[in-house]
Short mmCIF file of C-alpha atoms in Angstrom, two decimals:
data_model
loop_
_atom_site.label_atom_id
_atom_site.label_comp_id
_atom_site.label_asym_id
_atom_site.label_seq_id
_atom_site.Cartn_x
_atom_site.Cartn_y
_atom_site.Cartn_z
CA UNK A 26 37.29 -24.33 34.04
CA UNK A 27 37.20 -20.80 36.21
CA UNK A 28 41.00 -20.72 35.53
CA UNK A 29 40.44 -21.19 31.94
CA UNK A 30 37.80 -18.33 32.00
CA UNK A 31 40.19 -16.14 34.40
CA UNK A 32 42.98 -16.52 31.73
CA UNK A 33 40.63 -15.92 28.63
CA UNK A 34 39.25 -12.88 30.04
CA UNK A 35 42.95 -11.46 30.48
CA UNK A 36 44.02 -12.47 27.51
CA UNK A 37 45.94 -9.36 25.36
CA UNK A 38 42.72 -9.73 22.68
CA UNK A 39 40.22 -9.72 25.01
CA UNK A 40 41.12 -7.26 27.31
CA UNK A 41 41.79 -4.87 24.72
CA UNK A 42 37.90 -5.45 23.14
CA UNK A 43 36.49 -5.31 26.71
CA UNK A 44 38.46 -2.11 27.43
CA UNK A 45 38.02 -0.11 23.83
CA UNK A 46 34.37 1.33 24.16
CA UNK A 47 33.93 1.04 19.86
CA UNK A 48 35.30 -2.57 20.13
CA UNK A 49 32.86 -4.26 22.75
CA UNK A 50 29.97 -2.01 21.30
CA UNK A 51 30.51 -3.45 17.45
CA UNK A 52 30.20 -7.00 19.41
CA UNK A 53 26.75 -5.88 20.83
CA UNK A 54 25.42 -4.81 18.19
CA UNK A 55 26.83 -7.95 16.47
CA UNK A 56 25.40 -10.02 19.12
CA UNK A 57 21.51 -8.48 19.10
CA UNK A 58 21.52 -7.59 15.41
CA UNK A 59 22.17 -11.61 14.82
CA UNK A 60 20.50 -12.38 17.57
CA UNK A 61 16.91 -10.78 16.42
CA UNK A 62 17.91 -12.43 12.74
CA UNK A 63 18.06 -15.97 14.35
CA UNK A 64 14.95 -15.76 16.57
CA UNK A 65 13.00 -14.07 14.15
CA UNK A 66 13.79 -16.26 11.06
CA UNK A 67 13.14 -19.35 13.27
CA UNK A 68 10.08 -18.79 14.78
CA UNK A 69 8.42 -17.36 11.94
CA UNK A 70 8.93 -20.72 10.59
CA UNK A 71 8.02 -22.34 13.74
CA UNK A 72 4.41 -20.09 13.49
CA UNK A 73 4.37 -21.58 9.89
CA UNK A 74 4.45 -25.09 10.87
CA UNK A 75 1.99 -23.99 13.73
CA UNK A 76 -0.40 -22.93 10.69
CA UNK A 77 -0.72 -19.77 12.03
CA UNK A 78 1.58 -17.78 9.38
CA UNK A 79 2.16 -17.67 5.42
CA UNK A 80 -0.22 -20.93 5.05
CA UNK A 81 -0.07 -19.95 1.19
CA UNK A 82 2.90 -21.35 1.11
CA UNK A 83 4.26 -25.03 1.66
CA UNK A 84 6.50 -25.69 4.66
CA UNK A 85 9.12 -26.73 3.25
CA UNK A 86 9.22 -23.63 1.19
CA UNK A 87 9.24 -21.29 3.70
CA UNK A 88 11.96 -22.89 5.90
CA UNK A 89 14.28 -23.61 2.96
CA UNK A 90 14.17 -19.85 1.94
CA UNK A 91 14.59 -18.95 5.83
CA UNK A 92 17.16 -22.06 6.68
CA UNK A 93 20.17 -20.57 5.95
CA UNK A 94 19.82 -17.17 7.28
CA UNK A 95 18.84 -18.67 10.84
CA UNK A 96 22.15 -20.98 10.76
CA UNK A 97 24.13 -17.66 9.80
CA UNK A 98 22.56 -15.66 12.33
CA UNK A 99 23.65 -18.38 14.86
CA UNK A 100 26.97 -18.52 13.56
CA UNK A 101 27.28 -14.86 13.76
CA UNK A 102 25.25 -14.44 17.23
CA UNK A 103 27.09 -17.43 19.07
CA UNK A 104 30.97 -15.50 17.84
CA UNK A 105 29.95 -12.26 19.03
CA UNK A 106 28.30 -14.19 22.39
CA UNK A 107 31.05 -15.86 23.08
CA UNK A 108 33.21 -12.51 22.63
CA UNK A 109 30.88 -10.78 25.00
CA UNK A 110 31.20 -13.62 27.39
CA UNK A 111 34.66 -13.95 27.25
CA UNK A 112 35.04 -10.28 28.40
CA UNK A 113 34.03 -11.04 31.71
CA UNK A 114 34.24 -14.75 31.78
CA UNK A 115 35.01 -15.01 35.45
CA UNK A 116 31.87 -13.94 36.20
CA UNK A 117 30.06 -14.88 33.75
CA UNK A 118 31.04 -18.71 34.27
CA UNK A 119 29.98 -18.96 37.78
CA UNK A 120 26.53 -16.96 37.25
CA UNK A 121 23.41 -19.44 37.79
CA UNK A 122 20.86 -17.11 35.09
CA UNK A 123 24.21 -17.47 32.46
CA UNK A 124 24.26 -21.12 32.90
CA UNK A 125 20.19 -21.20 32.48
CA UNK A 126 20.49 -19.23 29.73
CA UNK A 127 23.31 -21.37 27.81
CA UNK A 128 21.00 -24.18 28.94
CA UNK A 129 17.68 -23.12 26.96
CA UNK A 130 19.63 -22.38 23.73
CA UNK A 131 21.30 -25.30 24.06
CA UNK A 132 17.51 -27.20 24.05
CA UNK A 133 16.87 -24.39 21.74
CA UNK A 134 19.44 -25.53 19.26
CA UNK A 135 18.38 -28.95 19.36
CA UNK A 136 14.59 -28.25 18.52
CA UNK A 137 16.00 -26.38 15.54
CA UNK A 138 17.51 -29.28 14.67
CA UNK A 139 14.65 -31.38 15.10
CA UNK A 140 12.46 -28.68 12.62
CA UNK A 141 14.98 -28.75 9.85
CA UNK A 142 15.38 -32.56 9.57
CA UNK A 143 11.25 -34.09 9.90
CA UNK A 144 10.57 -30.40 7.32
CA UNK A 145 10.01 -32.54 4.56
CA UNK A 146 8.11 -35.51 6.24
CA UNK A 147 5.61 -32.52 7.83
CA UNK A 148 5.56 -30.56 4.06
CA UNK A 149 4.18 -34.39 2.31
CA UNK A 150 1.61 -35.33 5.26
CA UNK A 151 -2.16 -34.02 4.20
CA UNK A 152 -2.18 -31.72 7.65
CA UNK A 153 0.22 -30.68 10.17
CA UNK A 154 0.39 -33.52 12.88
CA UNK A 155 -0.08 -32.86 16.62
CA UNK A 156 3.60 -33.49 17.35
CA UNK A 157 4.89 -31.49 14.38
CA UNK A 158 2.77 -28.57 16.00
CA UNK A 159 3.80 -29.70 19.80
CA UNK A 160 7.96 -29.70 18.54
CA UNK A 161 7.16 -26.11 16.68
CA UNK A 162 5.68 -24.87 19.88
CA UNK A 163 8.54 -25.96 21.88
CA UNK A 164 11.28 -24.51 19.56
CA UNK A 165 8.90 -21.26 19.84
CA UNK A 166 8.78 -20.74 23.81
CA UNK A 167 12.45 -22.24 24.50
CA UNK A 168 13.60 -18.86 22.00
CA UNK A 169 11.54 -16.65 23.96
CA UNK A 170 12.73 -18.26 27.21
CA UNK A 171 16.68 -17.68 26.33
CA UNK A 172 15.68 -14.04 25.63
CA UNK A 173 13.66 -13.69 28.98
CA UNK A 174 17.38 -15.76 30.53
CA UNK A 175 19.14 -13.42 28.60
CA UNK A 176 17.39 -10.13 30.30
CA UNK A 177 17.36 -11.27 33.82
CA UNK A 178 21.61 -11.97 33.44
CA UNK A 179 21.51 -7.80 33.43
CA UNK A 180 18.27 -7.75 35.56
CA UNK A 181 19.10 -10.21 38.68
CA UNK A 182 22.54 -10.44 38.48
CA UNK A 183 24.02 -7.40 37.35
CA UNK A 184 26.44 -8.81 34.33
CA UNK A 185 26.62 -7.29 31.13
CA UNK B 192 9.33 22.34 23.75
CA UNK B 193 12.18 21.20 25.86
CA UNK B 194 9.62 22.08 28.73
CA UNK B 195 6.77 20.27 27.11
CA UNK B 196 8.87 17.38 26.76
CA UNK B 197 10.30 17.27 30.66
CA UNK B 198 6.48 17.86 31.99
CA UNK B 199 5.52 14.77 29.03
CA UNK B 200 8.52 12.74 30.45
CA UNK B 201 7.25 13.41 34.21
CA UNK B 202 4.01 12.53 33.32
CA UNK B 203 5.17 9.13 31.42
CA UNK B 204 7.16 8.30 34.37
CA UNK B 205 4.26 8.62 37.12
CA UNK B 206 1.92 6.61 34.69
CA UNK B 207 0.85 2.60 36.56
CA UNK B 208 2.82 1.42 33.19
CA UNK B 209 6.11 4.05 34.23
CA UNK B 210 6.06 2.94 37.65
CA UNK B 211 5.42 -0.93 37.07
CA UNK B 212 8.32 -1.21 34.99
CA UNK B 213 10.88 0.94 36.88
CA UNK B 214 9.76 -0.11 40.75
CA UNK B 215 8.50 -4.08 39.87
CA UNK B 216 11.61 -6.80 40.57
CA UNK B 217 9.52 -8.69 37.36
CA UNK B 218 8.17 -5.57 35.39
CA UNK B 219 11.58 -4.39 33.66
CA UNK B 220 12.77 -7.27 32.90
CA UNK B 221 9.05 -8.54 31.46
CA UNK B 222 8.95 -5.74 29.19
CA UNK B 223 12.48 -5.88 27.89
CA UNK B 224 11.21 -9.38 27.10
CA UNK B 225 8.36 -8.14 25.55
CA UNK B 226 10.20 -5.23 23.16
CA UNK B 227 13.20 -8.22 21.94
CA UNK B 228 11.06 -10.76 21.22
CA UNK B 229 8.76 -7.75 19.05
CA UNK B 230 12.37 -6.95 17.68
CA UNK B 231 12.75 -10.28 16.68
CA UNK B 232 9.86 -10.54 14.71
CA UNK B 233 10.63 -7.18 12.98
CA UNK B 234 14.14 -7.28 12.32
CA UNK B 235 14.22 -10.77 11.18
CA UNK B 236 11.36 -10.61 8.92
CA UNK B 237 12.58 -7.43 7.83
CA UNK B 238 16.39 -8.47 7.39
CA UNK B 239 14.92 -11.41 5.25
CA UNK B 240 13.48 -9.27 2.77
CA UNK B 241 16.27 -6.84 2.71
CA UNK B 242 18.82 -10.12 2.03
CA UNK B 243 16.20 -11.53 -0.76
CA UNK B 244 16.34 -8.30 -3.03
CA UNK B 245 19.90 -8.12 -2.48
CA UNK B 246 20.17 -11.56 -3.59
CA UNK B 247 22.01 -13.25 -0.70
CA UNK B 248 21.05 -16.73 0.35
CA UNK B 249 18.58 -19.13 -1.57
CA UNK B 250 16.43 -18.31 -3.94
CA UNK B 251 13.29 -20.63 -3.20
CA UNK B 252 10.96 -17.51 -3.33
CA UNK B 253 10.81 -14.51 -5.28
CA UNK B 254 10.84 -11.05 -3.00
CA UNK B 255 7.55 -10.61 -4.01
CA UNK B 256 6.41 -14.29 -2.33
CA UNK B 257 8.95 -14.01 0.92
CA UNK B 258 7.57 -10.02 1.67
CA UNK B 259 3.63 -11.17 1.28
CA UNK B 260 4.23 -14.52 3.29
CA UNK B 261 5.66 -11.93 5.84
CA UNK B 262 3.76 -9.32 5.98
CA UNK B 263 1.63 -9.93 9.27
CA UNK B 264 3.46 -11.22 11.23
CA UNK B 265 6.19 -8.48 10.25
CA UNK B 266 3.84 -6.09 11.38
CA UNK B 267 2.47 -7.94 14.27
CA UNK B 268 6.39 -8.09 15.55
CA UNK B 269 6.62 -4.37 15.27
CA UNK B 270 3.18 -4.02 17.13
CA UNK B 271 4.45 -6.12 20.19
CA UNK B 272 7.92 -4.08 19.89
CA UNK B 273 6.37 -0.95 20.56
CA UNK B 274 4.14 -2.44 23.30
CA UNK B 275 7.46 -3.47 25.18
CA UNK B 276 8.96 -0.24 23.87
CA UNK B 277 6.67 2.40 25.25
CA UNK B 278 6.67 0.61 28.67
CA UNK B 279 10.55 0.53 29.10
CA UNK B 280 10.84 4.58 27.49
CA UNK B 281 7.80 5.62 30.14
CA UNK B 282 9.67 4.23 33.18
CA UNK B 283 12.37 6.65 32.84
CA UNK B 284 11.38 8.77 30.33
CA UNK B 285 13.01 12.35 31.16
CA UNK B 286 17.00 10.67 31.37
CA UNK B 287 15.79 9.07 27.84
CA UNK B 288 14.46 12.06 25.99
CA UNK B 289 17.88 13.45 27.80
CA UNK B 290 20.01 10.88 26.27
CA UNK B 291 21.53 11.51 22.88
CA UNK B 292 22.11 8.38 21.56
CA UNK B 293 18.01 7.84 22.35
CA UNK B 294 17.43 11.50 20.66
CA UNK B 295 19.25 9.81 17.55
CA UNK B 296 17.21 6.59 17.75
CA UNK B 297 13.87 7.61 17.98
CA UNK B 298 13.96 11.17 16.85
CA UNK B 299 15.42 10.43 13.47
CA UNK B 300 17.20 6.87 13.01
CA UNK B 301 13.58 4.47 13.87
CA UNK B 302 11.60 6.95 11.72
CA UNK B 303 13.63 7.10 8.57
CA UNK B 304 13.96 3.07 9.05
CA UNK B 305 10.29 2.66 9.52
CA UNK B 306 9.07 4.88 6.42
CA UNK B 307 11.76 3.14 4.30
CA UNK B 308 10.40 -0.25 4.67
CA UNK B 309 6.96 0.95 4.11
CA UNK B 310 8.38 2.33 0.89
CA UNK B 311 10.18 -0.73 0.32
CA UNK B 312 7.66 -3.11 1.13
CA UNK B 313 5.61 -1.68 -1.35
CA UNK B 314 7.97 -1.09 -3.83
CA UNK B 315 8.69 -5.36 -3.43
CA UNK B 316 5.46 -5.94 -5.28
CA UNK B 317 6.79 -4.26 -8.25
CA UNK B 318 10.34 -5.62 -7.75
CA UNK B 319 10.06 -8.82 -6.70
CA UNK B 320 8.19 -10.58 -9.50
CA UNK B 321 11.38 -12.18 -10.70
CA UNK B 322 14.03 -14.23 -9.62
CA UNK B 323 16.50 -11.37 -10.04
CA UNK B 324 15.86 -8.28 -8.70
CA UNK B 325 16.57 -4.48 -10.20
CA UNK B 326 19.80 -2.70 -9.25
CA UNK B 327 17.45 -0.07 -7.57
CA UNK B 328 15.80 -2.67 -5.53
CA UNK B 329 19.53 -4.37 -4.40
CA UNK B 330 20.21 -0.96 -3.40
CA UNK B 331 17.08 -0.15 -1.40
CA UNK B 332 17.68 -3.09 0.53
CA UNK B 333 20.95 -2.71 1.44
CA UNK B 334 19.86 0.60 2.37
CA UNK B 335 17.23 -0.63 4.74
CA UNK B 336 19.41 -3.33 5.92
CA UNK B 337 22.48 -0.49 7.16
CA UNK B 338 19.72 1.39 8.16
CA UNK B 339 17.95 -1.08 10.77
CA UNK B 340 22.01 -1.94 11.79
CA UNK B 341 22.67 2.16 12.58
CA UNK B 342 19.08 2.13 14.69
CA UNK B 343 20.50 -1.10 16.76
CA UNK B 344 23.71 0.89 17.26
CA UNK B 345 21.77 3.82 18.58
CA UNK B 346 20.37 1.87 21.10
CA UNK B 347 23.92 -0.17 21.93
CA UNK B 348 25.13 3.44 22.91
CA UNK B 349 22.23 4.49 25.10
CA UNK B 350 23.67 3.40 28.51
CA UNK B 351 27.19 5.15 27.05
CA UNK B 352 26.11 8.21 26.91
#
C-alpha cells in the first residue's frame, strides 16, 4: 500500500497539482468550501432531530431539503481530499492523526447513513425517541471530532 | 494608522487569549476547532439558502421556509466562528494585519460577504414566498454564494503570502 501511495504521489497529474501553487490552492478551497457545506448541512439536521433547531418544521422536511446538498458536499469534499492526500501520500499514509481522522469520517459516514434511512420512522413517531436523539448526537460529535483530527494532522504532525 | 495597528497587534498578541493560543500544545489547535466548526454552521446554512433561491437541489421548502428554519443557528455558527476567529488572529496578530491575503479577507472580502447576506436574508422574506424565485433573487444568491467562495480563497492564500 506505501508503494501504491509512493507511485500516486509521483504520478505526472499529481505532481504537477502539488507543484503549481493555483492548482493545489483551487483543491483547498475545494476541500474546506465542501467541507463546511457537508458538516454544516448535516448537523443542522442532526440539531433538528435533537429538537433543538427549526422545530416548526417536520423532520423529514428539513433533511429532505438538506439531503442532497450534504451527499454533494461529500462527493465534492472526499475528490478534492483525496487530491490533497494524494499530493503527499507517502506521508500521509503512514501518519497515525490521518488514519484517526479517515477513521471518524468513516463512523461519520455511517451515522449519516443511519439519519437518512430511520428519517421517516422518527418524522411519524408522536416525539423524538431517546435513540433517535442518542444516533443524532453521535453523528453531531463524530463531525466535530474529524474536524478537531483534521487540525491536529497540521498541528502534531506537521502535514498539510 | 499603520502604527495604531502594530501597537493594537502587540497588544492582541500579549493578551492570556494571544498567548494561550500561540504558546499552548492544545490551544491552537482548540481554537482552529472552534472557528471550522463556527464556519460550518455559517457557510452551510448560508450556502443552503444561496442554492434554494438559485433553484438548485429540491424544492421541499420555499426560500422563505429554509432561511427562517435557519436563521439561529446561522447566526449562532457565525457567533462561535468569530469566537475561534479572534483567538487564532490575536495570537499572531501583527504578521496577520501584515499579510495581504488576510488584509483582503477581513478588510474588505468578510465585510462585503457579511452585509450581503444581511441584505439577502432579508430580502428572502420578500423573495421566497414562492416556489420559484425572481431573477434578482437567483442573482443575489449566486452573488453571495461566489462571494463566501472568494472569502475562503482569501484565507487558502494566507500562509502563501
Amino acid at each position: 500500500m506505501l508503494n501504491f501511495c509512493e507511485w500516486l504521489e509521483h504520478t505526472a497529474l499529481i505532481s504537477t497539482i502539488a507543484g503549481t501553487g493555483w492548482m493545489y490552492a483551487t483543491f483547498s478551497v475545494a476541500h474546506y468550501f465542501s467541507l463546511f457545506v457537508l458538516v454544516g448541512t448535516i448537523v443542522f439536521i442532526d440539531l433538528r432531530v435533537l429538537g433543538v433547531a427549526a422545530r416548526s418544521q417536520r423532520i423529514a422536511t428539513v433533511a429532505e431539503q438538506l439531503f442532497p446538498w450534504t451527499w454533494t458536499a461529500l462527493g465534492l469534499a472526499l475528490f478534492s481530499g483525496f487530491v490533497m492526500f494524494a499530493t503527499d501520500a507517502g506521508d500521509y499514509y503512514p501518519d497515525r492523526i490521518f488514519r484517526i481522522k479517515m477513521t471518524v469520517i468513516l463512523l461519520a459516514l455511517v451515522f449519516a447513513i443511519l439519519v437518512r434511512r430511520n428519517i421517516s420512522k422518527w418524522d411519524q413517531a408522536p416525539s423524538t425517541s431517546a435513540g433517535a436523539k442518542m444516533v443524532a448526537l453521535v453523528s453531531l460529535l463524530l463531525w466535530v471530532g474529524a474536524i478537531l483530527a483534521g487540525v491536529e494532522i497540521a498541528a502534531i504532525s506537521g502535514l498539510g | 494608522m499603520h502604527d495604531f495597528l502594530v501597537s493594537f497587534g502587540k497588544w492582541l498578541e500579549a493578551t492570556p487569549w494571544g498567548t494561550f493560543t500561540r504558546t499552548t500544545l492544545w490551544g491552537y489547535p482548540f481554537v482552529q476547532l472552534t472557528h471550522f466548526s463556527g464556519l460550518s454552521l455559517w457557510l452551510g446554512t448560508n450556502i443552503a439558502v444561496d442554492l434554494r433561491l438559485l433553484g438548485v437541489g429540491r424544492k421541499r421548502e420555499t426560500a422563505m421556509q429554509l432561511s427562517d428554519s435557519l436563521f439561529a443557528w446561522n447566526w449562532a455558527g457565525f457567533a462561535i466562528a468569530v469566537l475561534g476567529g479572534f483567538p487564532l488572529f490575536s495570537a499572531n496578530a501583527t504578521t496577520y494585519l501584515a499579510n495581504p491575503a488576510f488584509q483582503l479577507k477581513l478588510g474588505i472580502l468578510v465585510p462585503l460577504a457579511l452585509i450581503w447576506h444581511i441584505v439577502v436574508q432579508r430580502k428572502t422574506r420578500e423573495w421566497g414566498k414562492t416556489e420559484t424565485t425572481p431573477s434578482i433573487a437567483k442573482l443575489a444568491g449566486l452573488f453571495e454564494f461566489v462571494l463566501w467562495i472568494c472569502v475562503v480563497t482569501a484565507a487558502v492564500e494566507i500562509p502563501n503570502h
